[in-house]
PDB file of C-alpha atoms in Angstrom:
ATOM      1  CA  UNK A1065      94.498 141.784 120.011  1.00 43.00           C
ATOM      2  CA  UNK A1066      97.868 143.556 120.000  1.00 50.00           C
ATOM      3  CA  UNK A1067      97.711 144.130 123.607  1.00 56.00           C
ATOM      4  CA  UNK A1068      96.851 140.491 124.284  1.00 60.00           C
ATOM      5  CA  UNK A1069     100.001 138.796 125.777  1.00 59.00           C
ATOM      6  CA  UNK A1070      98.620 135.448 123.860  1.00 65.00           C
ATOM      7  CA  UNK A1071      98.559 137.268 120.602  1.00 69.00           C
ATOM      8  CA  UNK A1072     101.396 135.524 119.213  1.00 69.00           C
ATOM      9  CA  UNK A1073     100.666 132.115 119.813  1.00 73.00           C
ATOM     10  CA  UNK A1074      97.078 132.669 118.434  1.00 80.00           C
ATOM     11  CA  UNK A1075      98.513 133.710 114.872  1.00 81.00           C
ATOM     12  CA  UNK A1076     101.223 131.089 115.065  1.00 81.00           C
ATOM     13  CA  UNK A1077      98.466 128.407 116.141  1.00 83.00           C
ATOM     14  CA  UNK A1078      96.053 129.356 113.881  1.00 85.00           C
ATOM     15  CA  UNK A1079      98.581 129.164 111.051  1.00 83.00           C
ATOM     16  CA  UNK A1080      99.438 125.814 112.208  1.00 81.00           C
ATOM     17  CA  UNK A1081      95.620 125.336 112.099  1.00 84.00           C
ATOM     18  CA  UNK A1082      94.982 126.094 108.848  1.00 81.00           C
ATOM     19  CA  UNK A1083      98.278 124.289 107.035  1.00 76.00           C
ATOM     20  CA  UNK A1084      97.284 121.160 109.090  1.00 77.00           C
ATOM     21  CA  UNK A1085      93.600 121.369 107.743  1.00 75.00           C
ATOM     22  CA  UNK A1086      95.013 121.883 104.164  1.00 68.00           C
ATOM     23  CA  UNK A1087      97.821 118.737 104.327  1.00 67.00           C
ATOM     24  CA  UNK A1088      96.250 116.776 107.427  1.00 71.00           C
ATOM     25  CA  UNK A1089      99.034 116.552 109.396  1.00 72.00           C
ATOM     26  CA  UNK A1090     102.058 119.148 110.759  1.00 79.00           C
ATOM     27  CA  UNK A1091     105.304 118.112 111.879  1.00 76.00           C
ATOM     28  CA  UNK A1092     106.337 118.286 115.674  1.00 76.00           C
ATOM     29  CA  UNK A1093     108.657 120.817 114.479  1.00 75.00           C
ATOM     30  CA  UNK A1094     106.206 122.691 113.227  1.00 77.00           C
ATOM     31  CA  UNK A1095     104.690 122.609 116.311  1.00 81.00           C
ATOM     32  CA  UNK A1096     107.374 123.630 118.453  1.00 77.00           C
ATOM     33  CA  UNK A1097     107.842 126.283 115.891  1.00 78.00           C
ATOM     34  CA  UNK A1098     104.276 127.605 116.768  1.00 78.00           C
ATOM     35  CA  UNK A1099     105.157 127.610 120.321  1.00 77.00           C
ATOM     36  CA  UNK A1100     108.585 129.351 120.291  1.00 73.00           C
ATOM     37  CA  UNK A1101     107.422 132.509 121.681  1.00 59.00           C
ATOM     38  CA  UNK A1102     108.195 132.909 125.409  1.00 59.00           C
ATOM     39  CA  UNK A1103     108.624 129.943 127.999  1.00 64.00           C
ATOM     40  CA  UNK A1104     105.725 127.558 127.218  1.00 65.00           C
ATOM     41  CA  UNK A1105     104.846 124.584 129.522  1.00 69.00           C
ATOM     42  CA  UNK A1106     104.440 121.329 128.982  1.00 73.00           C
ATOM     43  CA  UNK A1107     100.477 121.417 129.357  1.00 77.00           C
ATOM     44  CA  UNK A1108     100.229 123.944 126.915  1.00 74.00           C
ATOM     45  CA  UNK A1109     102.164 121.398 124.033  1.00 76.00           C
ATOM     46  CA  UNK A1110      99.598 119.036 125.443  1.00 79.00           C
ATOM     47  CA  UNK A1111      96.446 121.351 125.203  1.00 81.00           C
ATOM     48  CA  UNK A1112      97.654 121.665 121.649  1.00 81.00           C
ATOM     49  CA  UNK A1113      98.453 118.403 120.690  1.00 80.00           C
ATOM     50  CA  UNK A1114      95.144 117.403 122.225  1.00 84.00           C
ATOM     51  CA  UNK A1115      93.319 119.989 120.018  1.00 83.00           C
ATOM     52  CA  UNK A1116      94.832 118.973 117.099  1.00 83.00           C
ATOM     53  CA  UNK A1117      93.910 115.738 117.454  1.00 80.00           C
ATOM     54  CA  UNK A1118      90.480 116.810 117.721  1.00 84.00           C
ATOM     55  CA  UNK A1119      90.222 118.620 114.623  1.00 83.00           C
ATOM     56  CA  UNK A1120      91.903 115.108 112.776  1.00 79.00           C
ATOM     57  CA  UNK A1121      95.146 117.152 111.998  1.00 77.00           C
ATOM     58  CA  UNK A1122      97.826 114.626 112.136  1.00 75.00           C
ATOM     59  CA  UNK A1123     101.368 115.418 114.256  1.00 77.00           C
ATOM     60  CA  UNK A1124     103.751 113.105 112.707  1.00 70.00           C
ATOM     61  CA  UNK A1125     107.183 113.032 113.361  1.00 65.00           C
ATOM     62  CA  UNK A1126     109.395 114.994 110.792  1.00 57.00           C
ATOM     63  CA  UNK A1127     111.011 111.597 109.403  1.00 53.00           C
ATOM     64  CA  UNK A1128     108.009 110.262 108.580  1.00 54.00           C
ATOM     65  CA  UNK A1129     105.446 112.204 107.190  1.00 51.00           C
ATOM     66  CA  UNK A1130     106.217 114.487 104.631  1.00 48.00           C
ATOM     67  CA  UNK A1131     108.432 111.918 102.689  1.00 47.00           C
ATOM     68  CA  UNK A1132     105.137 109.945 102.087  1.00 55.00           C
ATOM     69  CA  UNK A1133     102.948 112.359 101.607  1.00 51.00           C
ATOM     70  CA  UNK A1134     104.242 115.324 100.207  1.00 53.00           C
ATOM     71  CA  UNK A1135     104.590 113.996  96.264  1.00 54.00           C
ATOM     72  CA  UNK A1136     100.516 113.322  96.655  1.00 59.00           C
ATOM     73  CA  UNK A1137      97.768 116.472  96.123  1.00 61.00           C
ATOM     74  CA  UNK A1138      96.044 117.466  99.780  1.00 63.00           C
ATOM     75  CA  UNK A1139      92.696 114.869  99.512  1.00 68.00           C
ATOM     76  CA  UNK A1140      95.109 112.090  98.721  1.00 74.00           C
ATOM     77  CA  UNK A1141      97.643 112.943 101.481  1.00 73.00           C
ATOM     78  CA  UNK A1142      95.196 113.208 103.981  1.00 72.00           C
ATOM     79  CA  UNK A1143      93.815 109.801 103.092  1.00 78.00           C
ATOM     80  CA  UNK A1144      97.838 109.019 103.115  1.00 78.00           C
ATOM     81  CA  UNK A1145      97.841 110.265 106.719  1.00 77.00           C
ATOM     82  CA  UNK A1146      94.947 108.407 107.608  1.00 79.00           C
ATOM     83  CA  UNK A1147      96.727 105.176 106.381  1.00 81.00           C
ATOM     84  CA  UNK A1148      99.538 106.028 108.404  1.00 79.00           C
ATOM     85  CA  UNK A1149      97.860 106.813 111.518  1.00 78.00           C
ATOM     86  CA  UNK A1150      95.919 103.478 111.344  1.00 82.00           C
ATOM     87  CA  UNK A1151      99.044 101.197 110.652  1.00 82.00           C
ATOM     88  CA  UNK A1152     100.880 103.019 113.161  1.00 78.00           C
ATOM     89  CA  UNK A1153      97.850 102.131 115.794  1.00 80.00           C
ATOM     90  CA  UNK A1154      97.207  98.610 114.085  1.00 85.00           C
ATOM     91  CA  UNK A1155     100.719  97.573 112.592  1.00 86.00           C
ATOM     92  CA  UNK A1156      98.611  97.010 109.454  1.00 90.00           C
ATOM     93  CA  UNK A1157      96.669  98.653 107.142  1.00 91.00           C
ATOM     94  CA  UNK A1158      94.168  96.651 104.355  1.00 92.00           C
ATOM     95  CA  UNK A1159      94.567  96.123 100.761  1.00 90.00           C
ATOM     96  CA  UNK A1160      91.634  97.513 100.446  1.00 91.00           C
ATOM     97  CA  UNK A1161      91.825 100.865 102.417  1.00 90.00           C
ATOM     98  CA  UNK A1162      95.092 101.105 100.476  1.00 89.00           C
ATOM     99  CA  UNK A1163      93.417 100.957  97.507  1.00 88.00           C
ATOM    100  CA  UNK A1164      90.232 103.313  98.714  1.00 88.00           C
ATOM    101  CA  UNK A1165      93.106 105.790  99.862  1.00 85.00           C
ATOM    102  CA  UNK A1166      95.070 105.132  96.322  1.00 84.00           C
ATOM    103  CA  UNK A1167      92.795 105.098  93.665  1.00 84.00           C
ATOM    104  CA  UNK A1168      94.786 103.176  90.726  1.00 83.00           C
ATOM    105  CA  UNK A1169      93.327 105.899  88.327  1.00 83.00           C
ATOM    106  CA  UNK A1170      94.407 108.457  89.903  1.00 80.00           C
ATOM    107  CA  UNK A1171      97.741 107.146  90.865  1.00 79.00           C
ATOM    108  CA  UNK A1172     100.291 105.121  88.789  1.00 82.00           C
ATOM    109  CA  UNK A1173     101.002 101.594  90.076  1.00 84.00           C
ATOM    110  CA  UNK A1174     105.075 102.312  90.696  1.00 81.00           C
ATOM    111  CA  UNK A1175     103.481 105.302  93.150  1.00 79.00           C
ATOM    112  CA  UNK A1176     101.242 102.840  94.555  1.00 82.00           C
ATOM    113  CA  UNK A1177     104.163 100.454  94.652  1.00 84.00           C
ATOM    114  CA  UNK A1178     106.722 103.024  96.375  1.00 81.00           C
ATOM    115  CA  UNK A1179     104.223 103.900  98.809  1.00 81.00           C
ATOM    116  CA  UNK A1180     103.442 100.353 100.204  1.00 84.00           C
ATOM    117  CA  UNK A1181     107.240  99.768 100.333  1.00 82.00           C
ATOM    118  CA  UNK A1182     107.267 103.171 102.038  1.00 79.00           C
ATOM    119  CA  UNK A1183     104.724 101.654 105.124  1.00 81.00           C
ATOM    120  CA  UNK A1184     106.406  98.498 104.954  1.00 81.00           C
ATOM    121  CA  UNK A1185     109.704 101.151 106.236  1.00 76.00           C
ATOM    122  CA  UNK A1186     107.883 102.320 108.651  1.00 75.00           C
ATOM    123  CA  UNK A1187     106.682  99.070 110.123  1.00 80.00           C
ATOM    124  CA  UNK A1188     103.341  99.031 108.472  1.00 84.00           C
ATOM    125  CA  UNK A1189     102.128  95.748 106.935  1.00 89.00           C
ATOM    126  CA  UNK A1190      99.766  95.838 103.920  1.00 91.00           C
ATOM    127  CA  UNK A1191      97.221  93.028 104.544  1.00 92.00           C
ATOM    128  CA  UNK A1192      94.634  91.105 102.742  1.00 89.00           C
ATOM    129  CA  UNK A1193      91.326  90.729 103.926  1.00 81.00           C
ATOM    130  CA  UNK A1194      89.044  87.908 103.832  1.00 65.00           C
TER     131      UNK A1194
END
């Protein structure tokens, strides 16, 4: 592959693959980062942003993602991300995919606490249901 002119946005991407799989999101940065070889064009970002999507590997913006979910082990930041991804579509998330994404034994209640206040920052109610 070293004579392949795409060889180094394959690694890059595929590195970007792989750390999005692992956390469930990447940053944009970390996506222009992956890109930074030579002139890329805009439906290239867009090919990639597209795939990502595909594959459920979040793109968050750098001021919001990794604050929430970087103090949380990969399963429960994904399920972070999730949250995220469905209040930023909704403007809400439930109590009780909250608590589905939080289990209270496996996180302490001033975690749980500090996260909804951290959604509420972002714009993200945290609504009861039914």
């Amino acid at each position: 592959m070293d004579g392949n002119a795409f060889a180094p946005w394959v690694t890059a991407i595929e590195a970007l693959v792989r750390q999005g799989k692992a956390r469930g999101w990447v940053t944009l940065d970390e996506v222009t980062a992956a890109l930074a070889a030579p002139e890329v064009s805009g439906e290239l970002v867009d090919d990639l942003l597209e795939a990502l999507g595909e594959l459920e590997i979040e793109v968050a913006d750098e001021s919001e993602a990794p604050v929430l979910r970087g103090r949380f082990p990969d399963r429960l930041a994904r399920a972070i991300g999730r949250l995220v991804r469905w209040g930023q579509e909704r403007g809400y998330v439930t109590r009780a995919e909250l608590l589905d994404a939080m289990p209270p034994g496996e996180v302490a209640e001033a975690v749980f606490d500090q996260t909804v206040a951290a959604l509420l920052g972002m714009g993200i109610r945290v609504v009861e249901v039914g």
